[in-house]
Amino acid sequence: MSGGGGAMGALTNKELIGRGIDQLTIGLAPFVDRHMTAALGKGWLSRLEQRDAEKFGHARSYDKNDGRYLLRVVTEERDVFRKALPYPGLNLASRLREVGNKFGHNFGTAAFEPAETQQALTDMAELLRLAGANSQAAVVRQLAGGNGTAPKPRRQAPERPRRERRKPPRQHAPRRRFRAQMPRIGCGSLVLIVLITWVIWQMVKPDDPSRDPYKGKHADAAVGAQLGSYKSVELTDGYSLALLPDAGSPDEGVHDGDLGNSGGVLIARDKRIAMLGRSERGGYTACRNNTRYTASLRSGQLARGRRFCVSTDKGAVGLFVVRGVHSGSTRYVSFDITIWKGPRLKG
């Protein structure tokens, strides 16, 4: 594969991505329709159109044969597909949704790097396999191989033969004696142990390279380069979103992402939210230079059209344009979001 014209004749990397999305659409359409019908009935598409029309204030029209929309349904209707797609199916769908957004924004033919194209096609093939669309998965694997063959599997170290050991006969201690040696742990102590374990894990767990603009696929991007753009992202109460790799797919957990929604209060993990004045121009430069930071914003401070910036320690900068603040049985704030690579602040 190459930026201008990859293997498989005159196909560019972008054309390969397009053919992969075509196969993804063919394979996912019956899978999504089957599970959404089981969950919401045969008119599930009309119900989603009506629900979104009420949210956004204007009519919405969706197509079951739009691969990018199918990925949106899978990622946003997680309760429906959590059991249907074995791990890591939902994560694959989130990554491919970002690929689909990039493809749909009509970037040039050189927008997709060879390694990025290979990874995207490999992800498509795996998602199709998990969805049971094996014939489409095989076609995409051929696209990923570039010459009509699937990528070579990674070599695995041979398993070592297990040595059988004879276990000595178990000697059961008297029950009373065993109980006497067991320390008693109260409820408060157990909660404290769990809390300490969680704090230690947060300190030692490895960073996700895909959330760091100075690692992974964005490592070579210049500071100030746009890394993503998302429309009508809905951040529901109890959810959070990460600016990278996919700000368009919030997930459960207020404090797991870079921006969370807790009871109508938006909370920045790295405590860098900066409101833009109505007369200030938006964009990367405005967000980078605005240091009027606060750690949180209440929904009462937001209205349609208001803008604010979120900056992370790792160097991601996001501009959020409020589309609406919604209350009722489901409380959420909707935004348009643009992400840039900014200056690294920590780490």
mmCIF file of C-alpha atoms in Angstrom:
data_model
loop_
_atom_site.group_PDB
_atom_site.id
_atom_site.type_symbol
_atom_site.label_atom_id
_atom_site.label_comp_id
_atom_site.label_asym_id
_atom_site.label_seq_id
_atom_site.Cartn_x
_atom_site.Cartn_y
_atom_site.Cartn_z
ATOM 1 C CA MET A 1 0.000 0.000 0.000
ATOM 2 C CA SER A 2 1.055 3.566 -0.573
ATOM 3 C CA GLY A 3 -0.294 7.047 -0.151
ATOM 4 C CA GLY A 4 -0.778 7.602 -3.878
ATOM 5 C CA GLY A 5 -1.467 4.175 -5.300
ATOM 6 C CA GLY A 6 -1.236 1.023 -3.267
ATOM 7 C CA ALA A 7 -0.957 -2.543 -4.320
ATOM 8 C CA MET A 8 -3.964 -4.139 -6.002
ATOM 9 C CA GLY A 9 -3.676 -2.158 -9.215
ATOM 10 C CA ALA A 10 -4.296 1.596 -9.149
ATOM 11 C CA LEU A 11 -6.205 1.613 -5.858
ATOM 12 C CA THR A 12 -5.178 4.344 -3.424
ATOM 13 C CA ASN A 13 -5.266 3.797 0.319
ATOM 14 C CA LYS A 14 -8.453 5.861 0.501
ATOM 15 C CA GLU A 15 -10.056 3.663 -2.174
ATOM 16 C CA LEU A 16 -9.066 0.577 -0.207
ATOM 17 C CA ILE A 17 -10.756 2.075 2.866
ATOM 18 C CA GLY A 18 -13.841 2.779 0.760
ATOM 19 C CA ARG A 19 -14.025 -0.812 -0.474
ATOM 20 C CA GLY A 20 -13.574 -2.032 3.087
ATOM 21 C CA ILE A 21 -16.477 0.148 4.255
ATOM 22 C CA ASP A 22 -18.611 -1.269 1.413
ATOM 23 C CA GLN A 23 -17.971 -4.819 2.680
ATOM 24 C CA LEU A 24 -18.541 -3.676 6.259
ATOM 25 C CA THR A 25 -21.928 -2.311 5.233
ATOM 26 C CA ILE A 26 -22.937 -5.558 3.521
ATOM 27 C CA GLY A 27 -21.865 -7.657 6.497
ATOM 28 C CA LEU A 28 -23.143 -5.448 9.331
ATOM 29 C CA ALA A 29 -26.533 -4.468 7.866
ATOM 30 C CA PRO A 30 -28.347 -7.776 8.592
ATOM 31 C CA PHE A 31 -26.500 -8.195 11.909
ATOM 32 C CA VAL A 32 -27.505 -4.727 13.175
ATOM 33 C CA ASP A 33 -31.062 -5.046 11.843
ATOM 34 C CA ARG A 34 -31.524 -8.427 13.532
ATOM 35 C CA HIS A 35 -30.413 -7.281 16.983
ATOM 36 C CA MET A 36 -32.115 -3.871 16.851
ATOM 37 C CA THR A 37 -35.367 -5.526 15.736
ATOM 38 C CA ALA A 38 -35.141 -7.890 18.697
ATOM 39 C CA ALA A 39 -34.590 -4.937 21.037
ATOM 40 C CA LEU A 40 -36.961 -2.260 19.636
ATOM 41 C CA GLY A 41 -39.135 -3.998 17.053
ATOM 42 C CA LYS A 42 -39.281 -3.823 13.264
ATOM 43 C CA GLY A 43 -39.665 -0.047 13.264
ATOM 44 C CA TRP A 44 -36.429 0.551 15.188
ATOM 45 C CA LEU A 45 -34.991 2.871 12.521
ATOM 46 C CA SER A 46 -38.066 5.126 12.609
ATOM 47 C CA ARG A 47 -37.917 5.160 16.415
ATOM 48 C CA LEU A 48 -34.306 6.341 16.336
ATOM 49 C CA GLU A 49 -35.158 9.001 13.743
ATOM 50 C CA GLN A 50 -38.033 10.252 15.903
ATOM 51 C CA ARG A 51 -35.912 10.213 19.079
ATOM 52 C CA ASP A 52 -33.117 12.221 17.433
ATOM 53 C CA ALA A 53 -35.595 14.634 15.836
ATOM 54 C CA GLU A 54 -36.929 15.437 19.321
ATOM 55 C CA LYS A 55 -33.369 15.902 20.612
ATOM 56 C CA PHE A 56 -32.104 18.150 17.817
ATOM 57 C CA GLY A 57 -35.303 19.988 16.936
ATOM 58 C CA HIS A 58 -35.421 18.997 13.273
ATOM 59 C CA ALA A 59 -36.212 15.919 11.199
ATOM 60 C CA ARG A 60 -33.595 13.185 10.919
ATOM 61 C CA SER A 61 -33.310 10.569 8.170
ATOM 62 C CA TYR A 62 -31.137 7.462 8.475
ATOM 63 C CA ASP A 63 -30.283 4.580 6.156
ATOM 64 C CA LYS A 64 -29.782 0.944 7.198
ATOM 65 C CA ASN A 65 -27.373 0.573 4.292
ATOM 66 C CA ASP A 66 -25.037 3.356 5.432
ATOM 67 C CA GLY A 67 -21.962 1.692 6.938
ATOM 68 C CA ARG A 68 -20.990 4.774 8.954
ATOM 69 C CA TYR A 69 -24.476 4.934 10.468
ATOM 70 C CA LEU A 70 -24.385 1.214 11.307
ATOM 71 C CA LEU A 71 -21.156 1.801 13.262
ATOM 72 C CA ARG A 72 -22.859 4.672 15.085
ATOM 73 C CA VAL A 73 -25.778 2.421 16.042
ATOM 74 C CA VAL A 74 -23.415 -0.258 17.368
ATOM 75 C CA THR A 75 -21.428 2.218 19.476
ATOM 76 C CA GLU A 76 -24.404 4.232 20.767
ATOM 77 C CA GLU A 77 -26.753 1.291 21.448
ATOM 78 C CA ARG A 78 -24.182 -0.549 23.556
ATOM 79 C CA ASP A 79 -26.757 -2.291 25.735
ATOM 80 C CA VAL A 80 -28.146 -4.011 22.638
ATOM 81 C CA PHE A 81 -24.771 -5.161 21.263
ATOM 82 C CA ARG A 82 -22.764 -5.719 24.464
ATOM 83 C CA LYS A 83 -23.574 -9.441 24.475
ATOM 84 C CA ALA A 84 -23.900 -9.850 20.706
ATOM 85 C CA LEU A 85 -20.358 -8.622 19.985
ATOM 86 C CA PRO A 86 -17.677 -10.424 21.981
ATOM 87 C CA TYR A 87 -14.787 -8.331 23.258
ATOM 88 C CA PRO A 88 -13.251 -6.311 21.618
ATOM 89 C CA GLY A 89 -16.103 -5.813 19.133
ATOM 90 C CA LEU A 90 -17.402 -2.531 20.588
ATOM 91 C CA ASN A 91 -13.882 -1.088 20.739
ATOM 92 C CA LEU A 92 -13.315 -2.037 17.100
ATOM 93 C CA ALA A 93 -16.585 -0.338 16.145
ATOM 94 C CA SER A 94 -15.509 2.852 17.959
ATOM 95 C CA ARG A 95 -12.148 2.936 16.152
ATOM 96 C CA LEU A 96 -13.779 2.264 12.787
ATOM 97 C CA ARG A 97 -16.324 5.000 13.399
ATOM 98 C CA GLU A 98 -13.403 7.436 13.528
ATOM 99 C CA VAL A 99 -12.059 5.963 10.272
ATOM 100 C CA GLY A 100 -15.489 6.348 8.675
ATOM 101 C CA ASN A 101 -15.725 9.977 9.791
ATOM 102 C CA LYS A 102 -12.333 10.721 8.282
ATOM 103 C CA PHE A 103 -13.283 8.960 5.046
ATOM 104 C CA GLY A 104 -16.599 10.831 4.864
ATOM 105 C CA HIS A 105 -14.991 14.229 5.283
ATOM 106 C CA ASN A 106 -13.485 13.925 1.784
ATOM 107 C CA PHE A 107 -9.855 14.293 2.709
ATOM 108 C CA GLY A 108 -7.414 13.878 -0.186
ATOM 109 C CA THR A 109 -6.184 10.536 -1.471
ATOM 110 C CA ALA A 110 -3.058 10.830 0.677
ATOM 111 C CA ALA A 111 -5.056 11.251 3.903
ATOM 112 C CA PHE A 112 -4.622 7.592 4.911
ATOM 113 C CA GLU A 113 -1.100 6.395 5.634
ATOM 114 C CA PRO A 114 -0.208 2.792 4.657
ATOM 115 C CA ALA A 115 0.042 1.584 8.277
ATOM 116 C CA GLU A 116 -3.234 3.317 9.152
ATOM 117 C CA THR A 117 -4.947 1.734 6.153
ATOM 118 C CA GLN A 118 -3.625 -1.722 7.052
ATOM 119 C CA GLN A 119 -4.850 -1.364 10.654
ATOM 120 C CA ALA A 120 -8.285 -0.093 9.595
ATOM 121 C CA LEU A 121 -8.826 -2.983 7.149
ATOM 122 C CA THR A 122 -7.625 -5.487 9.732
ATOM 123 C CA ASP A 123 -10.088 -4.024 12.251
ATOM 124 C CA MET A 124 -12.907 -4.226 9.684
ATOM 125 C CA ALA A 125 -12.175 -7.878 8.972
ATOM 126 C CA GLU A 126 -12.136 -8.721 12.679
ATOM 127 C CA LEU A 127 -15.405 -6.852 13.382
ATOM 128 C CA LEU A 128 -17.071 -8.647 10.472
ATOM 129 C CA ARG A 129 -15.818 -11.982 11.797
ATOM 130 C CA LEU A 130 -17.225 -11.252 15.255
ATOM 131 C CA ALA A 131 -20.552 -10.306 13.641
ATOM 132 C CA GLY A 132 -20.638 -13.629 11.771
ATOM 133 C CA ALA A 133 -20.101 -12.073 8.307
ATOM 134 C CA ASN A 134 -17.270 -14.436 7.370
ATOM 135 C CA SER A 135 -17.449 -14.022 3.583
ATOM 136 C CA GLN A 136 -17.167 -10.227 3.818
ATOM 137 C CA ALA A 137 -14.382 -10.616 6.397
ATOM 138 C CA ALA A 138 -12.445 -12.744 3.901
ATOM 139 C CA VAL A 139 -12.785 -10.071 1.197
ATOM 140 C CA VAL A 140 -11.490 -7.361 3.552
ATOM 141 C CA ARG A 141 -8.596 -9.577 4.622
ATOM 142 C CA GLN A 142 -7.630 -9.787 0.957
ATOM 143 C CA LEU A 143 -7.768 -5.991 0.729
ATOM 144 C CA ALA A 144 -5.565 -5.766 3.823
ATOM 145 C CA GLY A 145 -3.090 -8.214 2.310
ATOM 146 C CA GLY A 146 -2.757 -5.971 -0.733
ATOM 147 C CA ASN A 147 -1.957 -8.799 -3.149
ATOM 148 C CA GLY A 148 -5.057 -10.888 -2.610
ATOM 149 C CA THR A 149 -3.700 -12.694 0.391
ATOM 150 C CA ALA A 150 -4.460 -12.197 4.046
ATOM 151 C CA PRO A 151 -1.800 -10.661 6.340
ATOM 152 C CA LYS A 152 0.512 -13.185 7.874
ATOM 153 C CA PRO A 153 -0.444 -14.068 11.448
ATOM 154 C CA ARG A 154 1.935 -13.167 14.215
ATOM 155 C CA ARG A 155 4.310 -15.885 15.252
ATOM 156 C CA GLN A 156 3.611 -17.308 18.644
ATOM 157 C CA ALA A 157 6.093 -19.018 20.881
ATOM 158 C CA PRO A 158 5.532 -22.770 21.084
ATOM 159 C CA GLU A 159 3.879 -23.952 24.231
ATOM 160 C CA ARG A 160 6.129 -25.643 26.728
ATOM 161 C CA PRO A 161 5.098 -29.115 27.762
ATOM 162 C CA ARG A 162 3.593 -29.121 31.195
ATOM 163 C CA ARG A 163 5.342 -31.159 33.815
ATOM 164 C CA GLU A 164 3.015 -33.356 35.750
ATOM 165 C CA ARG A 165 3.392 -33.264 39.450
ATOM 166 C CA ARG A 166 1.940 -35.628 41.881
ATOM 167 C CA LYS A 167 0.081 -33.788 44.530
ATOM 168 C CA PRO A 168 0.529 -35.010 48.071
ATOM 169 C CA PRO A 169 -2.663 -36.073 49.756
ATOM 170 C CA ARG A 170 -4.457 -33.096 51.238
ATOM 171 C CA GLN A 171 -4.530 -32.915 54.963
ATOM 172 C CA HIS A 172 -7.589 -31.146 56.226
ATOM 173 C CA ALA A 173 -7.072 -29.104 59.341
ATOM 174 C CA PRO A 174 -9.845 -29.182 61.894
ATOM 175 C CA ARG A 175 -12.446 -26.578 61.079
ATOM 176 C CA ARG A 176 -12.257 -24.937 64.505
ATOM 177 C CA ARG A 177 -8.526 -24.471 64.239
ATOM 178 C CA PHE A 178 -8.861 -22.950 60.761
ATOM 179 C CA ARG A 179 -11.454 -20.480 61.952
ATOM 180 C CA ALA A 180 -9.310 -19.439 64.846
ATOM 181 C CA GLN A 181 -6.487 -18.461 62.492
ATOM 182 C CA MET A 182 -8.626 -16.420 60.070
ATOM 183 C CA PRO A 183 -8.500 -12.666 60.733
ATOM 184 C CA ARG A 184 -11.829 -10.912 60.873
ATOM 185 C CA ILE A 185 -12.215 -8.163 58.265
ATOM 186 C CA GLY A 186 -14.925 -5.629 58.892
ATOM 187 C CA CYS A 187 -16.934 -3.977 56.133
ATOM 188 C CA GLY A 188 -15.067 -0.696 56.548
ATOM 189 C CA SER A 189 -11.691 -2.420 56.275
ATOM 190 C CA LEU A 190 -12.787 -4.270 53.140
ATOM 191 C CA VAL A 191 -13.883 -0.997 51.489
ATOM 192 C CA LEU A 192 -10.534 0.567 52.419
ATOM 193 C CA ILE A 193 -8.626 -2.364 50.872
ATOM 194 C CA VAL A 194 -10.635 -2.066 47.637
ATOM 195 C CA LEU A 195 -10.054 1.705 47.520
ATOM 196 C CA ILE A 196 -6.293 1.360 48.069
ATOM 197 C CA THR A 197 -6.108 -1.322 45.374
ATOM 198 C CA TRP A 198 -7.950 0.950 42.907
ATOM 199 C CA VAL A 199 -5.668 3.919 43.662
ATOM 200 C CA ILE A 200 -2.547 1.770 43.161
ATOM 201 C CA TRP A 201 -3.920 0.471 39.861
ATOM 202 C CA GLN A 202 -4.615 4.021 38.638
ATOM 203 C CA MET A 203 -0.980 4.906 39.440
ATOM 204 C CA VAL A 204 0.680 1.924 37.773
ATOM 205 C CA LYS A 205 -1.648 1.033 34.868
ATOM 206 C CA PRO A 206 -0.019 1.587 31.440
ATOM 207 C CA ASP A 207 -1.033 4.624 29.387
ATOM 208 C CA ASP A 208 -3.139 4.085 26.294
ATOM 209 C CA PRO A 209 -0.964 5.330 23.365
ATOM 210 C CA SER A 210 -4.069 6.083 21.296
ATOM 211 C CA ARG A 211 -5.027 8.820 23.798
ATOM 212 C CA ASP A 212 -1.605 10.508 23.565
ATOM 213 C CA PRO A 213 -1.092 12.753 20.487
ATOM 214 C CA TYR A 214 2.674 12.399 20.893
ATOM 215 C CA LYS A 215 2.491 8.605 20.536
ATOM 216 C CA GLY A 216 0.881 6.206 18.081
ATOM 217 C CA LYS A 217 -0.478 7.420 14.744
ATOM 218 C CA HIS A 218 -0.334 11.144 15.664
ATOM 219 C CA ALA A 219 3.327 11.119 16.750
ATOM 220 C CA ASP A 220 4.519 12.686 13.471
ATOM 221 C CA ALA A 221 1.722 15.271 13.255
ATOM 222 C CA ALA A 222 2.787 18.895 13.674
ATOM 223 C CA VAL A 223 1.642 20.868 16.709
ATOM 224 C CA GLY A 224 -1.568 22.592 15.672
ATOM 225 C CA ALA A 225 -2.614 19.818 13.254
ATOM 226 C CA GLN A 226 -6.290 18.853 13.332
ATOM 227 C CA LEU A 227 -6.722 15.274 14.584
ATOM 228 C CA GLY A 228 -10.486 14.848 14.455
ATOM 229 C CA SER A 229 -13.881 16.495 13.970
ATOM 230 C CA TYR A 230 -17.234 15.250 15.302
ATOM 231 C CA LYS A 231 -20.806 16.466 14.907
ATOM 232 C CA SER A 232 -23.687 16.220 17.401
ATOM 233 C CA VAL A 233 -21.838 14.286 20.113
ATOM 234 C CA GLU A 234 -24.142 13.573 23.080
ATOM 235 C CA LEU A 235 -22.537 13.468 26.551
ATOM 236 C CA THR A 236 -25.081 11.861 28.883
ATOM 237 C CA ASP A 237 -25.145 12.198 32.665
ATOM 238 C CA GLY A 238 -22.812 9.518 34.074
ATOM 239 C CA TYR A 239 -20.702 9.311 30.900
ATOM 240 C CA SER A 240 -17.383 10.788 29.793
ATOM 241 C CA LEU A 241 -15.483 11.171 26.552
ATOM 242 C CA ALA A 242 -11.780 11.074 25.674
ATOM 243 C CA LEU A 243 -10.516 13.647 23.178
ATOM 244 C CA LEU A 244 -8.453 10.847 21.601
ATOM 245 C CA PRO A 245 -8.777 8.443 19.917
ATOM 246 C CA ASP A 246 -12.546 8.971 19.402
ATOM 247 C CA ALA A 247 -14.290 11.942 21.007
ATOM 248 C CA GLY A 248 -17.465 10.911 19.202
ATOM 249 C CA SER A 249 -18.046 7.837 21.396
ATOM 250 C CA PRO A 250 -18.624 8.674 25.080
ATOM 251 C CA ASP A 251 -18.499 5.740 27.484
ATOM 252 C CA GLU A 252 -19.840 4.971 30.945
ATOM 253 C CA GLY A 253 -17.897 6.416 33.862
ATOM 254 C CA VAL A 254 -17.656 10.118 34.739
ATOM 255 C CA HIS A 255 -13.924 10.161 35.481
ATOM 256 C CA ASP A 256 -12.591 7.743 32.841
ATOM 257 C CA GLY A 257 -12.359 10.285 29.994
ATOM 258 C CA ASP A 258 -11.078 13.828 29.586
ATOM 259 C CA LEU A 259 -14.529 15.419 30.035
ATOM 260 C CA GLY A 260 -17.337 13.895 32.105
ATOM 261 C CA ASN A 261 -20.983 14.762 32.841
ATOM 262 C CA SER A 262 -22.004 14.358 36.486
ATOM 263 C CA GLY A 263 -25.499 15.568 37.299
ATOM 264 C CA GLY A 264 -25.350 18.357 34.725
ATOM 265 C CA VAL A 265 -21.858 19.450 35.724
ATOM 266 C CA LEU A 266 -19.101 19.042 33.114
ATOM 267 C CA ILE A 267 -15.851 17.980 34.794
ATOM 268 C CA ALA A 268 -12.420 18.155 33.124
ATOM 269 C CA ARG A 269 -10.074 15.413 34.235
ATOM 270 C CA ASP A 270 -7.006 17.663 33.892
ATOM 271 C CA LYS A 271 -8.879 20.754 35.189
ATOM 272 C CA ARG A 272 -8.470 22.821 32.027
ATOM 273 C CA ILE A 273 -11.782 24.125 30.706
ATOM 274 C CA ALA A 274 -11.667 27.631 29.230
ATOM 275 C CA MET A 275 -14.800 29.465 28.055
ATOM 276 C CA LEU A 276 -14.521 31.569 24.900
ATOM 277 C CA GLY A 277 -16.214 34.959 24.759
ATOM 278 C CA ARG A 278 -18.944 35.493 22.189
ATOM 279 C CA SER A 279 -16.718 37.911 20.265
ATOM 280 C CA GLU A 280 -13.619 35.668 20.359
ATOM 281 C CA ARG A 281 -12.756 33.701 17.248
ATOM 282 C CA GLY A 282 -12.770 29.948 17.697
ATOM 283 C CA GLY A 283 -10.028 27.607 16.551
ATOM 284 C CA TYR A 284 -6.795 26.074 17.707
ATOM 285 C CA THR A 285 -4.961 29.352 18.389
ATOM 286 C CA ALA A 286 -7.815 30.726 20.504
ATOM 287 C CA CYS A 287 -7.954 27.524 22.591
ATOM 288 C CA ARG A 288 -4.183 27.337 22.995
ATOM 289 C CA ASN A 289 -3.886 30.955 24.153
ATOM 290 C CA ASN A 290 -6.903 30.924 26.479
ATOM 291 C CA THR A 291 -5.676 30.098 29.994
ATOM 292 C CA ARG A 292 -8.754 31.197 31.936
ATOM 293 C CA TYR A 293 -9.032 27.656 33.247
ATOM 294 C CA THR A 294 -11.698 26.162 35.456
ATOM 295 C CA ALA A 295 -12.150 22.531 36.469
ATOM 296 C CA SER A 296 -15.897 22.330 35.787
ATOM 297 C CA LEU A 297 -18.880 23.992 34.135
ATOM 298 C CA ARG A 298 -22.533 23.819 35.144
ATOM 299 C CA SER A 299 -25.117 23.239 32.451
ATOM 300 C CA GLY A 300 -26.690 26.575 33.443
ATOM 301 C CA GLN A 301 -23.556 28.272 32.095
ATOM 302 C CA LEU A 302 -24.113 26.714 28.676
ATOM 303 C CA ALA A 303 -26.477 27.637 25.881
ATOM 304 C CA ARG A 304 -26.731 26.782 22.209
ATOM 305 C CA GLY A 305 -23.773 28.300 20.380
ATOM 306 C CA ARG A 306 -21.557 28.825 23.443
ATOM 307 C CA ARG A 307 -17.986 27.585 23.007
ATOM 308 C CA PHE A 308 -15.353 26.313 25.378
ATOM 309 C CA CYS A 309 -11.946 24.620 25.122
ATOM 310 C CA VAL A 310 -10.604 21.553 26.923
ATOM 311 C CA SER A 311 -6.838 20.920 27.115
ATOM 312 C CA THR A 312 -5.219 17.737 28.420
ATOM 313 C CA ASP A 313 -1.873 17.156 30.086
ATOM 314 C CA LYS A 314 -0.829 14.961 27.164
ATOM 315 C CA GLY A 315 -1.323 17.724 24.618
ATOM 316 C CA ALA A 316 -4.770 17.233 23.066
ATOM 317 C CA VAL A 317 -6.810 20.432 22.577
ATOM 318 C CA GLY A 318 -10.555 20.341 21.926
ATOM 319 C CA LEU A 319 -13.022 23.049 20.902
ATOM 320 C CA PHE A 320 -16.619 22.309 22.005
ATOM 321 C CA VAL A 321 -19.545 24.166 20.396
ATOM 322 C CA VAL A 322 -22.773 23.590 22.351
ATOM 323 C CA ARG A 323 -25.719 22.440 20.253
ATOM 324 C CA GLY A 324 -28.108 22.026 23.172
ATOM 325 C CA VAL A 325 -28.615 21.177 26.852
ATOM 326 C CA HIS A 326 -31.315 18.547 27.315
ATOM 327 C CA SER A 327 -33.173 17.658 30.520
ATOM 328 C CA GLY A 328 -35.844 15.131 31.328
ATOM 329 C CA SER A 329 -35.624 11.372 31.777
ATOM 330 C CA THR A 330 -32.252 11.434 29.980
ATOM 331 C CA ARG A 331 -30.028 14.437 30.685
ATOM 332 C CA TYR A 332 -27.271 15.192 28.214
ATOM 333 C CA VAL A 333 -25.369 17.985 26.511
ATOM 334 C CA SER A 334 -24.696 17.832 22.767
ATOM 335 C CA PHE A 335 -21.668 19.389 21.047
ATOM 336 C CA ASP A 336 -19.757 19.731 17.834
ATOM 337 C CA ILE A 337 -16.118 18.937 18.669
ATOM 338 C CA THR A 338 -12.824 19.641 16.889
ATOM 339 C CA ILE A 339 -9.548 18.140 18.183
ATOM 340 C CA TRP A 340 -5.991 19.434 17.557
ATOM 341 C CA LYS A 341 -2.511 18.407 18.623
ATOM 342 C CA GLY A 342 -1.419 21.000 21.157
ATOM 343 C CA PRO A 343 1.674 21.585 23.288
ATOM 344 C CA ARG A 344 2.450 18.771 25.680
ATOM 345 C CA LEU A 345 1.961 19.998 29.246
ATOM 346 C CA LYS A 346 2.914 16.983 31.360
ATOM 347 C CA GLY A 347 4.177 13.419 30.994
#
